[in-house]
mmCIF file of C-alpha atoms in Angstrom:
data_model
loop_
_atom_site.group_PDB
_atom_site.id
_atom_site.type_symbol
_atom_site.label_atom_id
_atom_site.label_comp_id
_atom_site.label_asym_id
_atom_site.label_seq_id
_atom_site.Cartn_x
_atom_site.Cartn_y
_atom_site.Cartn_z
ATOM 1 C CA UNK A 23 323.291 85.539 150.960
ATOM 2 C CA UNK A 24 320.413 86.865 152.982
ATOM 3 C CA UNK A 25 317.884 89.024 150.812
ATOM 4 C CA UNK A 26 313.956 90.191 150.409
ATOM 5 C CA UNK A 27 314.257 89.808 146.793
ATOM 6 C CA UNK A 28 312.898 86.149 145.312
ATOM 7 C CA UNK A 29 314.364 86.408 141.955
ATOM 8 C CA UNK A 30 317.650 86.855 143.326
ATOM 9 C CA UNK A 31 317.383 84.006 146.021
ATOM 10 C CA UNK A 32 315.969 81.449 143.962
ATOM 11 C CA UNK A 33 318.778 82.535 141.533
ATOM 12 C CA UNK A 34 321.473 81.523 144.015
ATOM 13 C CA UNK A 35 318.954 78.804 144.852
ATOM 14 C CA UNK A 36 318.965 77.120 141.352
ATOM 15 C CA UNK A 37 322.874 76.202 142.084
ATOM 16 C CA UNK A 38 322.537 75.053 145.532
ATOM 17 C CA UNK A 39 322.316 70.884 144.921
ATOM 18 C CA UNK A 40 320.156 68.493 147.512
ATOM 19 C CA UNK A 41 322.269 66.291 149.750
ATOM 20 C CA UNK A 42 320.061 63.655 150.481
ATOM 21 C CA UNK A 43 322.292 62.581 153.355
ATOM 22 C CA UNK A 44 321.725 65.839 155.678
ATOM 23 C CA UNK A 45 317.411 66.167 154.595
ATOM 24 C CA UNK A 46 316.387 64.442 157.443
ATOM 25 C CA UNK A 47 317.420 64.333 161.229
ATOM 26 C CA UNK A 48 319.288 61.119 162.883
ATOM 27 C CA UNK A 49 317.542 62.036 166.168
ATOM 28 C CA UNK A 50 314.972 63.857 167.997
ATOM 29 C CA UNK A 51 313.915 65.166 171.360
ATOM 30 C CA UNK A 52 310.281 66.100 172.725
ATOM 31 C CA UNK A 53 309.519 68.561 175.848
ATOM 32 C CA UNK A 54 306.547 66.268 178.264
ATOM 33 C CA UNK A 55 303.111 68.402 178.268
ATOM 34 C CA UNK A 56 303.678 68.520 182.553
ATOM 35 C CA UNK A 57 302.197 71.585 184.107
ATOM 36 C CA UNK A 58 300.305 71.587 180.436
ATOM 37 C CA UNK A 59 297.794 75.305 181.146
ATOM 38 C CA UNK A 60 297.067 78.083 179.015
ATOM 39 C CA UNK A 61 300.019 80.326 178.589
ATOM 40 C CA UNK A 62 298.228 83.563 178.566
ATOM 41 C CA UNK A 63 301.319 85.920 177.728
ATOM 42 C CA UNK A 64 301.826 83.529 174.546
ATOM 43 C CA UNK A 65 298.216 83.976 173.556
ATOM 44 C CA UNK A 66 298.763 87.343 172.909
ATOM 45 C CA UNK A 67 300.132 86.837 169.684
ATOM 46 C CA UNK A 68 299.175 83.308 168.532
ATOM 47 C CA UNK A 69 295.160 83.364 167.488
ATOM 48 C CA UNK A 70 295.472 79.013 167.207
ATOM 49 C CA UNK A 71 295.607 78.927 171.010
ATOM 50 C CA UNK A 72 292.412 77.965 172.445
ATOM 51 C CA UNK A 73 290.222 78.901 175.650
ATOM 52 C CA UNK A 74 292.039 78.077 178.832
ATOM 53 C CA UNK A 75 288.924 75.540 179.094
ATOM 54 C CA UNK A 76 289.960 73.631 176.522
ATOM 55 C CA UNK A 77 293.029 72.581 177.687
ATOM 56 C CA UNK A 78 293.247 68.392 178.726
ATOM 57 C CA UNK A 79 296.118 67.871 180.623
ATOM 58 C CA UNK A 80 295.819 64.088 180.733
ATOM 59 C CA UNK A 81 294.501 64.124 177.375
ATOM 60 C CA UNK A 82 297.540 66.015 175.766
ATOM 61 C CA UNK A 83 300.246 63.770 178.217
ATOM 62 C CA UNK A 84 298.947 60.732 176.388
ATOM 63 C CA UNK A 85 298.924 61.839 172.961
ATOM 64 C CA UNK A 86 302.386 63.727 173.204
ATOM 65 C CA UNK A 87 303.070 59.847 174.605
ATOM 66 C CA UNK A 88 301.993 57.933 171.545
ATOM 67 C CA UNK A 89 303.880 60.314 169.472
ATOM 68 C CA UNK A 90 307.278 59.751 171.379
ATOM 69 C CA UNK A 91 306.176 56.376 170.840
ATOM 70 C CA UNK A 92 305.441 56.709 167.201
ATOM 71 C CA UNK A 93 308.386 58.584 166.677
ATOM 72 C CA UNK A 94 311.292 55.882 168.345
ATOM 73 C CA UNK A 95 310.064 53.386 165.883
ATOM 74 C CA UNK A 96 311.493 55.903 163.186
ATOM 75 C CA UNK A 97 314.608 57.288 164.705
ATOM 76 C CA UNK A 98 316.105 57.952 168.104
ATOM 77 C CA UNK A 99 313.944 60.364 170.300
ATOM 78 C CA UNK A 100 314.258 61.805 173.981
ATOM 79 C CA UNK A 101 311.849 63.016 176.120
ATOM 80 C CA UNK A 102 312.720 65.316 178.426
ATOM 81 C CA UNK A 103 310.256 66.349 181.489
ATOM 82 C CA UNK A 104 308.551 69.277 181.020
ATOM 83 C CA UNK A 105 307.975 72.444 183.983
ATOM 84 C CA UNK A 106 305.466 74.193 186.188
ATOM 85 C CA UNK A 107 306.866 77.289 185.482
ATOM 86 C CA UNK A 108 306.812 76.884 181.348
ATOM 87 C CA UNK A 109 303.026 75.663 181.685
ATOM 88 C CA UNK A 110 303.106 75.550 177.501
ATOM 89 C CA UNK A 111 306.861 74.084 176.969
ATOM 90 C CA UNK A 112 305.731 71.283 174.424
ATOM 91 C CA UNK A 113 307.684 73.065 171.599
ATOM 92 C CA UNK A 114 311.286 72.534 171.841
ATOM 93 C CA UNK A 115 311.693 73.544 168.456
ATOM 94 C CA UNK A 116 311.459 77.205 169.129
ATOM 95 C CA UNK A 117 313.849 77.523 171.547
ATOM 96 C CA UNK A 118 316.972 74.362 170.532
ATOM 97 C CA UNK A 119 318.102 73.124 167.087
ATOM 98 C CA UNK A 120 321.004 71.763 165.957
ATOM 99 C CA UNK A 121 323.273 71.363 163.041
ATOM 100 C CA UNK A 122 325.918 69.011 162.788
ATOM 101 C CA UNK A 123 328.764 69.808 165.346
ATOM 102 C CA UNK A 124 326.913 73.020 166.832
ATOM 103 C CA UNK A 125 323.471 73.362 169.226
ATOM 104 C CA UNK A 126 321.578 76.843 168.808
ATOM 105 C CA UNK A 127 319.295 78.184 171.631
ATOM 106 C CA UNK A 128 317.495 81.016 170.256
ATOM 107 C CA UNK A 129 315.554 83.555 172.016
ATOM 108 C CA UNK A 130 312.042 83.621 172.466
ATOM 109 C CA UNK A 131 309.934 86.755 172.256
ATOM 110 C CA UNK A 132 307.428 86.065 175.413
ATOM 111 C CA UNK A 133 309.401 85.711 179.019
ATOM 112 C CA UNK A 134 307.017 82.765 179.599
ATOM 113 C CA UNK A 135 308.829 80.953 177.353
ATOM 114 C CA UNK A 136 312.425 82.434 177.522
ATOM 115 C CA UNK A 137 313.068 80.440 180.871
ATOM 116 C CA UNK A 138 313.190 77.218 178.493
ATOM 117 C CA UNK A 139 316.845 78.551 177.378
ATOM 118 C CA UNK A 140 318.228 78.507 180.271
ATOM 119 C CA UNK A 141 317.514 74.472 180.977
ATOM 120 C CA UNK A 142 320.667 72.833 181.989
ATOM 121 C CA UNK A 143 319.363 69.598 181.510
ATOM 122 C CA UNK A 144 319.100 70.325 177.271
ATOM 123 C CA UNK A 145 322.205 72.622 176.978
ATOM 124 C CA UNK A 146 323.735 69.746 178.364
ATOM 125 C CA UNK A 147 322.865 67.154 176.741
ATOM 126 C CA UNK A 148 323.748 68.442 173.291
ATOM 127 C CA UNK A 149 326.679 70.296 174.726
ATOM 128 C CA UNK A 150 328.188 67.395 177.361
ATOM 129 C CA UNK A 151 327.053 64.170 175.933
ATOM 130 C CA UNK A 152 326.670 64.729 172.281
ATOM 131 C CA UNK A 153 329.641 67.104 172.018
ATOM 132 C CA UNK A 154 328.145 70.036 170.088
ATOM 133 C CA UNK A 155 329.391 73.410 170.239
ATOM 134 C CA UNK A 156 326.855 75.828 171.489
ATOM 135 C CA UNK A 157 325.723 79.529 169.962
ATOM 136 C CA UNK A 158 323.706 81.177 172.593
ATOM 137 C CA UNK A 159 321.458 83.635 171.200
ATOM 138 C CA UNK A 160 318.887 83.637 174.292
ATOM 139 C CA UNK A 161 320.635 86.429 175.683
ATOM 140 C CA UNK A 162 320.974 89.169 172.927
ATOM 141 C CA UNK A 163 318.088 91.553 172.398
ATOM 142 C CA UNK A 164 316.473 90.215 168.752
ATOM 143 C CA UNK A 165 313.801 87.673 168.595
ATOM 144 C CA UNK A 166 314.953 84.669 166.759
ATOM 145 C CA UNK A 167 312.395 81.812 167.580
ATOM 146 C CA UNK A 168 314.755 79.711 165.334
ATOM 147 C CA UNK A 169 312.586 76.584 163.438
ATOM 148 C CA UNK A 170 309.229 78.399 164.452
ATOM 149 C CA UNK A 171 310.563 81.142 162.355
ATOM 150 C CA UNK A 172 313.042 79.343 160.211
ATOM 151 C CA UNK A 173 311.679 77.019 157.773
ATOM 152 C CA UNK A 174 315.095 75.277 156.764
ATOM 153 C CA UNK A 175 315.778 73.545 153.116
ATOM 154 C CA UNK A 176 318.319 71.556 154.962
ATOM 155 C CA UNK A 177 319.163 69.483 151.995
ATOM 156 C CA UNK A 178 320.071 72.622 150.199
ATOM 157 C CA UNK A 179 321.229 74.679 153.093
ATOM 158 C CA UNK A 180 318.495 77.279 152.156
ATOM 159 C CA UNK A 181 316.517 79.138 154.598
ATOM 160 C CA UNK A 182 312.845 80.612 154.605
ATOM 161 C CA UNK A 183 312.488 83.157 157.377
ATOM 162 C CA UNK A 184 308.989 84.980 158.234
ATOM 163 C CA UNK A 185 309.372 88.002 160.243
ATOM 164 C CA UNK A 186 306.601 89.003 162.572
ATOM 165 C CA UNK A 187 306.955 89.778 166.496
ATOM 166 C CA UNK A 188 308.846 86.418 167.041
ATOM 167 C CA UNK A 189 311.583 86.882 164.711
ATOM 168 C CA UNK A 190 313.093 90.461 163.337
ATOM 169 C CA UNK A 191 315.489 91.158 160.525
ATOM 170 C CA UNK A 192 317.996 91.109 162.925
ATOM 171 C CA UNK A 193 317.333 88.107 164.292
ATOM 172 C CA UNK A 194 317.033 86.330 161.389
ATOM 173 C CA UNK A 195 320.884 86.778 160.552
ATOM 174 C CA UNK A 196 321.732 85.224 163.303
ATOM 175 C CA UNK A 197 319.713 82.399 162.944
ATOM 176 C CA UNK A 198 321.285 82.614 159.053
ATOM 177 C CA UNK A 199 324.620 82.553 160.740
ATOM 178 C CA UNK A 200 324.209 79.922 163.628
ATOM 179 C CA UNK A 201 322.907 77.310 161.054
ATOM 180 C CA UNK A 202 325.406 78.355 158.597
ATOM 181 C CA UNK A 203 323.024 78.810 155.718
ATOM 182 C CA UNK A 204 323.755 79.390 152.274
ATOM 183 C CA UNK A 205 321.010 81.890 151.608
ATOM 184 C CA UNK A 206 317.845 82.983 153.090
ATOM 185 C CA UNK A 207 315.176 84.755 152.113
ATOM 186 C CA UNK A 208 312.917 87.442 154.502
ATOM 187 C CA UNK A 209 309.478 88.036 154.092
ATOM 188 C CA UNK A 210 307.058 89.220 155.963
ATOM 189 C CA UNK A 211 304.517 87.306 157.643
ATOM 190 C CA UNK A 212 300.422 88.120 157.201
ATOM 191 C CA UNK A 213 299.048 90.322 159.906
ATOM 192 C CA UNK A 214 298.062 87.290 162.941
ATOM 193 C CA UNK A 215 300.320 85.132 161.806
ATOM 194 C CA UNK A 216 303.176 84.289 164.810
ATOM 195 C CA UNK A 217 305.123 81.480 162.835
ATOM 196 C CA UNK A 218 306.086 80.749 159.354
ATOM 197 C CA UNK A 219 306.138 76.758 160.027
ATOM 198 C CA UNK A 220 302.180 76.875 160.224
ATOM 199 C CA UNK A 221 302.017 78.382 156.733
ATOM 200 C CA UNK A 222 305.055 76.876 155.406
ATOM 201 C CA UNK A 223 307.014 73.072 155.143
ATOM 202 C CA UNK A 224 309.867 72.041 153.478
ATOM 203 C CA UNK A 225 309.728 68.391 153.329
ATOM 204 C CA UNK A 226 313.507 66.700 152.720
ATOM 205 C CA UNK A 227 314.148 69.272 150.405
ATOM 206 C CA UNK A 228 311.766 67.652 147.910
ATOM 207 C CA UNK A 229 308.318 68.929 148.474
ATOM 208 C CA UNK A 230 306.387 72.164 150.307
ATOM 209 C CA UNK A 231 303.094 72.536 151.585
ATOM 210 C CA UNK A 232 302.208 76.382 151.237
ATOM 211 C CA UNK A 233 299.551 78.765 151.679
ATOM 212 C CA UNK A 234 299.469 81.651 150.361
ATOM 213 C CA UNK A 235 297.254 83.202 153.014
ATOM 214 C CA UNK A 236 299.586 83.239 155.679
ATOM 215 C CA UNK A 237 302.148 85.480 153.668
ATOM 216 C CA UNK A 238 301.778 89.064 153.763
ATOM 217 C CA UNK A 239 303.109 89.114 149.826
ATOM 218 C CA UNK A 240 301.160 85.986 148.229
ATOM 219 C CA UNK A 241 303.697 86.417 145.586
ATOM 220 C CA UNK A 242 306.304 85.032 147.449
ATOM 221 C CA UNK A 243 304.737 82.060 148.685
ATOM 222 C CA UNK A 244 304.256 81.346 144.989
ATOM 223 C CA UNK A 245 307.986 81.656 144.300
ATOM 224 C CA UNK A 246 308.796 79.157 147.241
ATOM 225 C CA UNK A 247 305.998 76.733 146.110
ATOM 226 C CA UNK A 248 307.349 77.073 142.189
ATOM 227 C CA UNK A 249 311.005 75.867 143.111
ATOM 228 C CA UNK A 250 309.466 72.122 144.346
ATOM 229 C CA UNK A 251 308.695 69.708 142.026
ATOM 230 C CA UNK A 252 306.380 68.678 144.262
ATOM 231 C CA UNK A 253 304.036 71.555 145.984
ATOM 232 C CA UNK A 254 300.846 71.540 147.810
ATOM 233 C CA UNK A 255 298.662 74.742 148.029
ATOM 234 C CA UNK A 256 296.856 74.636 151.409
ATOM 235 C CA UNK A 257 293.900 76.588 151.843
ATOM 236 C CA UNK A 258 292.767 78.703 154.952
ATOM 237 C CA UNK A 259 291.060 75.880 156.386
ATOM 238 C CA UNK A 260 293.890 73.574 155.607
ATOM 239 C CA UNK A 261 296.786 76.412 157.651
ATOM 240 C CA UNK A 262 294.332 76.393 160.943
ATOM 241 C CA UNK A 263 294.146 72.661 160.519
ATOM 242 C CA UNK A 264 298.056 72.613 160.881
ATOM 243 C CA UNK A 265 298.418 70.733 157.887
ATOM 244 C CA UNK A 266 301.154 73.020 156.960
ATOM 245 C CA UNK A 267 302.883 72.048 160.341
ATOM 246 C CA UNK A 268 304.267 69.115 158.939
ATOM 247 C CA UNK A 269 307.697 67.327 159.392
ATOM 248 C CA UNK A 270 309.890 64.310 157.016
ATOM 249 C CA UNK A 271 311.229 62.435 159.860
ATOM 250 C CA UNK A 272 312.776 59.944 157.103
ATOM 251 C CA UNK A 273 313.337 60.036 153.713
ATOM 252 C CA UNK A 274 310.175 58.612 153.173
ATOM 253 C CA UNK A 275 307.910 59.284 155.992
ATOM 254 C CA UNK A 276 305.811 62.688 156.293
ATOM 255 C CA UNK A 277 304.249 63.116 159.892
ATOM 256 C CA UNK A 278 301.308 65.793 160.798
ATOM 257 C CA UNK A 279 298.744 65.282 163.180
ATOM 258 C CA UNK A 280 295.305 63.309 162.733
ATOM 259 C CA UNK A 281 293.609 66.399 162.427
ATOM 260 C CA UNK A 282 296.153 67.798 159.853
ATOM 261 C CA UNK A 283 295.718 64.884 157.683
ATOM 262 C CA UNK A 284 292.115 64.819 157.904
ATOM 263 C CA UNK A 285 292.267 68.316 156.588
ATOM 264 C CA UNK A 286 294.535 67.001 153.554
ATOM 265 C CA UNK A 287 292.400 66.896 149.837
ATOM 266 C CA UNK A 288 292.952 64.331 147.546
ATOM 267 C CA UNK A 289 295.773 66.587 145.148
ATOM 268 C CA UNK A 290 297.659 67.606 148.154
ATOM 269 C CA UNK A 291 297.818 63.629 149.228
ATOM 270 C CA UNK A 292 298.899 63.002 145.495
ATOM 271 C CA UNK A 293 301.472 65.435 145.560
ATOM 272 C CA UNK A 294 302.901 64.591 149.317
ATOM 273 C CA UNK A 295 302.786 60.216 147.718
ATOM 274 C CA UNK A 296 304.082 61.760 144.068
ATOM 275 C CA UNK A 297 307.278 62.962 146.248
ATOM 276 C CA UNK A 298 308.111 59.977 147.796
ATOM 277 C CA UNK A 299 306.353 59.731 151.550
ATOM 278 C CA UNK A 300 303.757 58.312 152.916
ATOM 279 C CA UNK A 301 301.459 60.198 155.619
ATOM 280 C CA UNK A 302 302.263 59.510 159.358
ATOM 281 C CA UNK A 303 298.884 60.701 161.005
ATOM 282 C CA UNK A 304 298.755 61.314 165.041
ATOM 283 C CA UNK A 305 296.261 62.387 167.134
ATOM 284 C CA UNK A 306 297.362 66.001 168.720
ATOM 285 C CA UNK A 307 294.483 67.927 169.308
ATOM 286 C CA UNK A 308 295.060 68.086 172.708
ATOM 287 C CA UNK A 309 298.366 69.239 172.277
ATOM 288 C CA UNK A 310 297.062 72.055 169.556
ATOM 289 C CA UNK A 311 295.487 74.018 172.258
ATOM 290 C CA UNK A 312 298.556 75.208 172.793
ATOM 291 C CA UNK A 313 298.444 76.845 169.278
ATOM 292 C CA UNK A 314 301.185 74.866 167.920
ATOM 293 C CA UNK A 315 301.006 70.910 166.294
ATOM 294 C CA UNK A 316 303.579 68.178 165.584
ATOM 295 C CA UNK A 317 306.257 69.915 163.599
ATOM 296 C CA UNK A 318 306.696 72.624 166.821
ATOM 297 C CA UNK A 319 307.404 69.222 169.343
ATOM 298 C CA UNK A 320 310.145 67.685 167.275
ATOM 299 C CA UNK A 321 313.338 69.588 167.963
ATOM 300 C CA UNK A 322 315.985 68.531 165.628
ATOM 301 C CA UNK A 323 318.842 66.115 165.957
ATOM 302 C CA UNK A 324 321.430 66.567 162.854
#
């Protein structure tokens, strides 16, 4: 099912069983901060970006480093050269994702970043060497910025999808049919807000970090908070922190950046332990110029 209506999707919801096997990814890829500049066509819509002054090249090619490094001693993960001509191309995550068997490029709402779906070197490695069918959605008309977009219960197979420029209704059924979802519910984003992974995680299907202010409809981030046993309100501060840009790599391992953690009050910190993980911190704040943090580099292996 894919609905606006929260009773009715938590409803269907209730019935839909974890699988701890599928909550987690058995790989990853990253996109290199080279050519790392201010994107201004993406600044249009994404008030996190900073100043083109603040932007460290060096600075954000060694942290993105020390998180690929981080990140192998969890589970498998690539890192594939970044491009002149996609000057902010550190997010993978908007434009590839996987489930097993199948690779999905969506389709980006800025042309800056719509020349990332047509890399050869990622269709074919998930396509050639890893054998997964592809569903090309780059091409159609309909915004579907897939995990920017998509928050994705994958132990469930339940999806949370916040429409705003970089994702329309129609766009979200597609994403609801590439991934092969069970339900998802639409909702619309708060006026500024360009992705529903900075107001919204899903951690193994056993926790979520919310905040209410980035929904336009508070009530439904209430609904999606009240269905985890385990639920952390983040405030304001919290969201432009990127706390809520947050990522289980393993079944027992929550990774944000530095900065995100630092942001983190004792509750939430209870909560995130009371579920099961412990807090992987890394320094990004180079990186978050780009108006993005850790969960928007890790494209998804499943």
């Amino acid at each position: 099912m894919i609905t606006r209506d929260p009773e009715a999707f938590f409803a269907f919801a209730r019935d839909c069983p974890p699988d701890a096997t599928r909550a987690t990814p058995r790989a990853a890829f990253l996109f290199a901060p080279d050519g790392f500049v201010r994107a201004d066509e993406s600044a249009h819509d994404n008030h996190y970006m900073a100043d083109a002054a603040a932007f460290d090249a060096g600075a954000a090619q060694a942290q993105h480093r020390a998180l690929h490094r981080r990140m192998a001693a969890v589970l498998p993960t690539v890192c594939f050269p970044g491009a002149d001509d996609t000057p902010d191309a550190v997010f993978p995550n908007n434009v590839f994702a996987t489930v097993p068997g199948r690779s999905i490029v969506g389709r980006m709402h800025h042309a800056v970043r719509r020349r990332e779906a047509g890399r050869g070197d990622i269709r074919g490695f998930l396509r050639d060497l890893l054998g997964y069918r592809e569903i090309d959605l780059s091409d159609q008309p309909h915004p579907c910025e897939l995990t920017g977009a998509l928050v994705v219960d994958r132990a469930r197979g339940l999806g949370f999808c916040g429409l705003s420029a970089r994702c329309d209704e129609d766009g979200a059924r597609l994403m609801h049919a590439a991934f092969g979802l069970r339900a998802t519910l639409l909702f619309d984003l708060a006026d500024g807000e360009y992705h529903t992974n900075v107001v919204l995680a899903v951690l193994a299907g056993r926790a979520a970090l919310v905040c209410r202010d980035g929904f336009a409809d508070p009530a439904v981030a209430d609904a999606i908070a009240g269905f985890y046993a385990h639920r952390v309100q983040l405030s304001p501060t919290q969201k432009s922190a990127f706390t809520g840009n947050a990522i289980a790599l393993s079944a027992d391992s929550v990774w944000m950046s530095a900065g995100a953690a630092l942001a983190l009050d004792d509750p939430g910190r209870r909560a995130i332990a009371d579920a099961g993980f412990r807090i992987e911190a890394v320094p990004l704040d180079a990186i978050e110029a780009a108006g993005g943090s850790l969960r928007c580099c890790v494209a998804e292996i499943y």
